[in-house]
PDB file of C-alpha atoms in Angstrom:
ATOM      1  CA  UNK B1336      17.916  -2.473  -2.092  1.00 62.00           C
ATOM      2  CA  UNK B1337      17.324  -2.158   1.562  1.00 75.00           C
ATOM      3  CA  UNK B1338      15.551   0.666   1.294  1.00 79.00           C
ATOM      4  CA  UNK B1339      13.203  -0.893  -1.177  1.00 75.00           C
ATOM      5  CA  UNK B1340      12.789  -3.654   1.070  1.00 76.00           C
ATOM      6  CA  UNK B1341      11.847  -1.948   4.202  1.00 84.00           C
ATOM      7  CA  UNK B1342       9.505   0.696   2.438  1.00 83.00           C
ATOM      8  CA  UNK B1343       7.726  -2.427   0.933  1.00 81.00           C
ATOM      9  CA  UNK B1344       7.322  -3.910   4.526  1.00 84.00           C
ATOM     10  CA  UNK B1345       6.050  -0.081   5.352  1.00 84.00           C
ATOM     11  CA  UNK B1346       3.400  -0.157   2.618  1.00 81.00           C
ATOM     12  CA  UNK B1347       2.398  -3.337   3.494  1.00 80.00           C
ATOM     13  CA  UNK B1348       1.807  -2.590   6.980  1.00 80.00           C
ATOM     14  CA  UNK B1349      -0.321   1.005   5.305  1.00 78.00           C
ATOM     15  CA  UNK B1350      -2.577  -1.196   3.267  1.00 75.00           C
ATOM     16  CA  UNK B1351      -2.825  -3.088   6.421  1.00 73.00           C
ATOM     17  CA  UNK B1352      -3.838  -0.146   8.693  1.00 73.00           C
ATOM     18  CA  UNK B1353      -6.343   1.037   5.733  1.00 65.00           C
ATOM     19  CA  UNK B1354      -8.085  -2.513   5.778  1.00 64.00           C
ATOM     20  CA  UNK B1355      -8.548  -2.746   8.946  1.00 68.00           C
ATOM     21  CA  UNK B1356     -10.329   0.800   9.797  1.00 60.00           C
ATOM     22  CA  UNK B1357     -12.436  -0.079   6.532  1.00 60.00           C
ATOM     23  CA  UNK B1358     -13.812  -2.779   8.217  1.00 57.00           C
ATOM     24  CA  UNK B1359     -13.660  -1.735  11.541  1.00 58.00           C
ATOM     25  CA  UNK B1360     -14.955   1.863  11.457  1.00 52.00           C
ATOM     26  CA  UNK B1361     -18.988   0.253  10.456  1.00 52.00           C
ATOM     27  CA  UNK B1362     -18.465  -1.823  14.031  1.00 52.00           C
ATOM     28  CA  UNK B1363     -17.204   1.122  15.675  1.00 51.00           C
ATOM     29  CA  UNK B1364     -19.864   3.760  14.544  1.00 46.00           C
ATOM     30  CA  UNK B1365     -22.221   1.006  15.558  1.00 45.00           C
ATOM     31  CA  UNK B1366     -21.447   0.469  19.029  1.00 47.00           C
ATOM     32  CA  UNK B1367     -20.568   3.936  19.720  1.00 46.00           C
ATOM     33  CA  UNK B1368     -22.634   6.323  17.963  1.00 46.00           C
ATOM     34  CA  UNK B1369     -20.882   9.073  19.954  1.00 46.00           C
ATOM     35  CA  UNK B1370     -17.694   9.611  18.006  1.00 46.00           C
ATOM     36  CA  UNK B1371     -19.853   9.140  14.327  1.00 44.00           C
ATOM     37  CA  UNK B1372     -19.643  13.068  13.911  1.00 45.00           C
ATOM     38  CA  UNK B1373     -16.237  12.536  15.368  1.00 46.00           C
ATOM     39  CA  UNK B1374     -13.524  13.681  12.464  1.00 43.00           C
ATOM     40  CA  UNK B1375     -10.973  10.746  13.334  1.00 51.00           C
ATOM     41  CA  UNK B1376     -13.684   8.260  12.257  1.00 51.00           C
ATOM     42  CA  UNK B1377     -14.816  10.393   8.843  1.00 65.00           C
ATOM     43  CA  UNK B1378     -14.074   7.643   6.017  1.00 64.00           C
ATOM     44  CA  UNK B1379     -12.509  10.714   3.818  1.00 70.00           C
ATOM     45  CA  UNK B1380     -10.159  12.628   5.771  1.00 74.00           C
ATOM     46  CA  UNK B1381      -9.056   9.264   6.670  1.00 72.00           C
ATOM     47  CA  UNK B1382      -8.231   7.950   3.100  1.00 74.00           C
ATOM     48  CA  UNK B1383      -6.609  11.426   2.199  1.00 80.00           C
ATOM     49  CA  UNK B1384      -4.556  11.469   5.121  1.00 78.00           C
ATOM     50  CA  UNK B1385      -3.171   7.753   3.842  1.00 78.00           C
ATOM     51  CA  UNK B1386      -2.768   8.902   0.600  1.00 84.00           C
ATOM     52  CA  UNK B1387      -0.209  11.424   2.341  1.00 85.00           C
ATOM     53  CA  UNK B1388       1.941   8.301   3.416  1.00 81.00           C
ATOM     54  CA  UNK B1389       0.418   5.730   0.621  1.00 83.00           C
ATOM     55  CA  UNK B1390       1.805   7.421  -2.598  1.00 86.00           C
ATOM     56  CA  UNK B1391       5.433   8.057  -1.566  1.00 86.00           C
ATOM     57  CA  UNK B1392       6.246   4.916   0.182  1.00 85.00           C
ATOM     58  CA  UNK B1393       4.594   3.031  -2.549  1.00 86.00           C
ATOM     59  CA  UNK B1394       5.588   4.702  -5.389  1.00 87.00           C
ATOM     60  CA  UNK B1395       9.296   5.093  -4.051  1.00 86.00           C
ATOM     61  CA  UNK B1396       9.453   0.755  -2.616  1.00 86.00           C
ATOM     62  CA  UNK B1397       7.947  -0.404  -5.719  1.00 87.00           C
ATOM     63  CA  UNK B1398      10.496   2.181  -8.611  1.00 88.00           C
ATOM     64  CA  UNK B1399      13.728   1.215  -6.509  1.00 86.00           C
ATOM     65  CA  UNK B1400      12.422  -2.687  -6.479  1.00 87.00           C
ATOM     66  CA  UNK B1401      11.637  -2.676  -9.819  1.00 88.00           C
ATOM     67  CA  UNK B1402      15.004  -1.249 -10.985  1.00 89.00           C
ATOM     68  CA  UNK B1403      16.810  -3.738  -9.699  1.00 87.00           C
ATOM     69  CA  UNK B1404      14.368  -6.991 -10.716  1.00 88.00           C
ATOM     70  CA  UNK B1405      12.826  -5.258 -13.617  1.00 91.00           C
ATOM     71  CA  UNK B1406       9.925  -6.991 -13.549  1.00 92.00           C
ATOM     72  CA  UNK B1407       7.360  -3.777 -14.300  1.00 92.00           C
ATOM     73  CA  UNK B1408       4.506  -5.597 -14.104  1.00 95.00           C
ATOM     74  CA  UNK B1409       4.702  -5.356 -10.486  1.00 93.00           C
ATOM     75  CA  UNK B1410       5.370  -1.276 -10.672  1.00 93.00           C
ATOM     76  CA  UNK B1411       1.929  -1.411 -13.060  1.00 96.00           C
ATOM     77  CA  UNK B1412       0.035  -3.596 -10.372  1.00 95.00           C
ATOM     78  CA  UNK B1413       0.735  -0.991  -7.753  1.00 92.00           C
ATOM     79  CA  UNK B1414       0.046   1.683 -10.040  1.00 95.00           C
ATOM     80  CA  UNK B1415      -3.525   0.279 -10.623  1.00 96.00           C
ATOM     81  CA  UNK B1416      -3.875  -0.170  -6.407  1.00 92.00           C
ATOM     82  CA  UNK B1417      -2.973   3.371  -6.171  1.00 92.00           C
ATOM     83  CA  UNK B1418      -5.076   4.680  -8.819  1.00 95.00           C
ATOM     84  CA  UNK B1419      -7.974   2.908  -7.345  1.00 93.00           C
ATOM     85  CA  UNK B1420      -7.204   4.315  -3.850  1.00 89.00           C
ATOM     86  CA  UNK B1421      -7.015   7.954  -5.140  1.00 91.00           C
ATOM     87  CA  UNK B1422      -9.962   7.766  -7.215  1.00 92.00           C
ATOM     88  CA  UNK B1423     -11.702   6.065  -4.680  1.00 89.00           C
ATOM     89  CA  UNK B1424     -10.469   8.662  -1.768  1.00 86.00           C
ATOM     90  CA  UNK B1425     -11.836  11.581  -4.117  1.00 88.00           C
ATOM     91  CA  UNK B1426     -14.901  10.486  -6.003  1.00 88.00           C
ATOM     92  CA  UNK B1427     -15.592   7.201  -4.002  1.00 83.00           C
ATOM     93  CA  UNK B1428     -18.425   8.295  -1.591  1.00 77.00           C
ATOM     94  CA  UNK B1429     -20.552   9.970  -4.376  1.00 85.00           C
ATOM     95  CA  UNK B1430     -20.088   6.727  -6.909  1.00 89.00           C
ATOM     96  CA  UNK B1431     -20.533   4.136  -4.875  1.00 87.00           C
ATOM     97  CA  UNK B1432     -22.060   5.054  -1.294  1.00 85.00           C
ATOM     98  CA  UNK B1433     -20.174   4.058   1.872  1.00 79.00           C
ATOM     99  CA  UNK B1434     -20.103   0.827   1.459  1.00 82.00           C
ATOM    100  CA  UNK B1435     -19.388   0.571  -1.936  1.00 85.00           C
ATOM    101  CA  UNK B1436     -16.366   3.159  -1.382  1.00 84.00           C
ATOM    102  CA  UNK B1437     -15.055   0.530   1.382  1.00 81.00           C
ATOM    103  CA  UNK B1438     -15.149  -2.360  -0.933  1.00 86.00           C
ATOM    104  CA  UNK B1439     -13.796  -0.733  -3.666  1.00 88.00           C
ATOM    105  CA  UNK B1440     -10.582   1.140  -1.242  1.00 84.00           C
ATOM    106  CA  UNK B1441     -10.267  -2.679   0.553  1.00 84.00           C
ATOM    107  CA  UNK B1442      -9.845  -4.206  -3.578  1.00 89.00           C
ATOM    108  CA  UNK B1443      -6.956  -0.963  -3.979  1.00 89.00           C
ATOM    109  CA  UNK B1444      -5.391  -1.576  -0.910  1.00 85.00           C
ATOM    110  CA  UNK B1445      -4.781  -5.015  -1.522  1.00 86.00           C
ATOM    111  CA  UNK B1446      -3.917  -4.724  -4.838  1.00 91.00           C
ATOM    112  CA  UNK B1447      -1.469  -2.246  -3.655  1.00 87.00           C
ATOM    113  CA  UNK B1448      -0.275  -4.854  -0.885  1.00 86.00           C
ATOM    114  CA  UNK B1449      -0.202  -7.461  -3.144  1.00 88.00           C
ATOM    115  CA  UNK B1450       2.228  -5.616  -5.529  1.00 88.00           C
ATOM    116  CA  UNK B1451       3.866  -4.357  -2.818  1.00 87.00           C
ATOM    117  CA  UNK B1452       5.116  -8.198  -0.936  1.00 87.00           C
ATOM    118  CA  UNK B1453       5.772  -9.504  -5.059  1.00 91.00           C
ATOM    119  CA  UNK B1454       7.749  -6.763  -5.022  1.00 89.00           C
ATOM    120  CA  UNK B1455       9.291  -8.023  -2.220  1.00 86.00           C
ATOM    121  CA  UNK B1456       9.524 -11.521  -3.217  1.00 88.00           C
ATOM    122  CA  UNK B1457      11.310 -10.110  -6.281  1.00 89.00           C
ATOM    123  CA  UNK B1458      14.045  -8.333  -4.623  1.00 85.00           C
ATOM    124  CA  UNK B1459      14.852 -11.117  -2.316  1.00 83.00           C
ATOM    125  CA  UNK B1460      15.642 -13.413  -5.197  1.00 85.00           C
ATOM    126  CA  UNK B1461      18.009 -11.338  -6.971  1.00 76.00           C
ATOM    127  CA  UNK B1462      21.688 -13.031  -6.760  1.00 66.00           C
ATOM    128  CA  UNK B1463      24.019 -10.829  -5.937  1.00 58.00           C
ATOM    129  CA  UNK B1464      26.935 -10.543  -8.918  1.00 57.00           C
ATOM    130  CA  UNK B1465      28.400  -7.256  -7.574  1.00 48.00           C
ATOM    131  CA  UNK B1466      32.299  -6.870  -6.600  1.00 49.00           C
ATOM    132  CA  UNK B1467      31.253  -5.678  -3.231  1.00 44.00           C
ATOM    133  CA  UNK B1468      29.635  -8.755  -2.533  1.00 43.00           C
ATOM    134  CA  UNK B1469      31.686 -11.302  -1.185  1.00 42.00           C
ATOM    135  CA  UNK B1470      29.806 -14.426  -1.794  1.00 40.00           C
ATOM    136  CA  UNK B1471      27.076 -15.078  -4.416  1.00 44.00           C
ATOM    137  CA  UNK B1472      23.590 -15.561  -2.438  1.00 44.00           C
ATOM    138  CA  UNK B1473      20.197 -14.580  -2.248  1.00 48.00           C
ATOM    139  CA  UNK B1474      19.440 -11.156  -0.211  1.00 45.00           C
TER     140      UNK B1474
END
């Protein structure tokens, strides 16, 4: 369960990370037009390279949380974040133009972030009826 916990707190922090260089990266290009042909600002190595961290953290938080509260809703909530942030990563640009591809990775990411802290929520109101657990309470 800890595991689960702290990988959700991880993915959280991701969708964070993504959010903020979507909506930082315009201001940036802006007031230094030196680093636009600069790789670490290009919009898709960026989202492929958080795919890299995005789809194991998420995928593993939100199947070990949802074992143990089996509420799969929130497994098919981050399943829809992460299929918008792949799709988007991939095919994005070319659909919707930069700053359509922003919006539309900001509304996966915090889908994804969303599931990610119900998720949460979820496994920190399980009671704990195991005979290693001393007491009954919330974890």
């Amino acid at each position: 369960m800890q595991t689960s916990i702290k990988l959700d707190k991880f993915a959280i922090l991701l969708s964070g990370v993504c959010l903020v260089h979507c909506l930082l990266t315009p201001v940036l290009v802006t007031l230094l037009p030196i680093l636009t042909t600069s790789a670490l600002l290009d919009d898709s190595v960026f989202h492929k390279l958080m795919l890299w961290l995005v789809l194991p953290t998420s995928t593993v938080a939100l199947f070990l949380g949802c074992r143990k509260h089996k509420q799969w809703t929130i497994a098919a909530t981050g399943a829809l974040g992460i299929a918008i942030l792949v799709n988007v990563a991939f095919i994005g640009h070319d659909i919707f133009g930069l700053t359509g591809e922003k919006i539309a990775t900001s509304v996966g990411g915090l889908i994804l972030a969303v599931s990610h802290y119900l998720n949460y929520r979820a496994c920190q109101n399980i009671t704990c009826e195991s005979k290693n657990c001393s007491t009954q309470h919330h974890h």
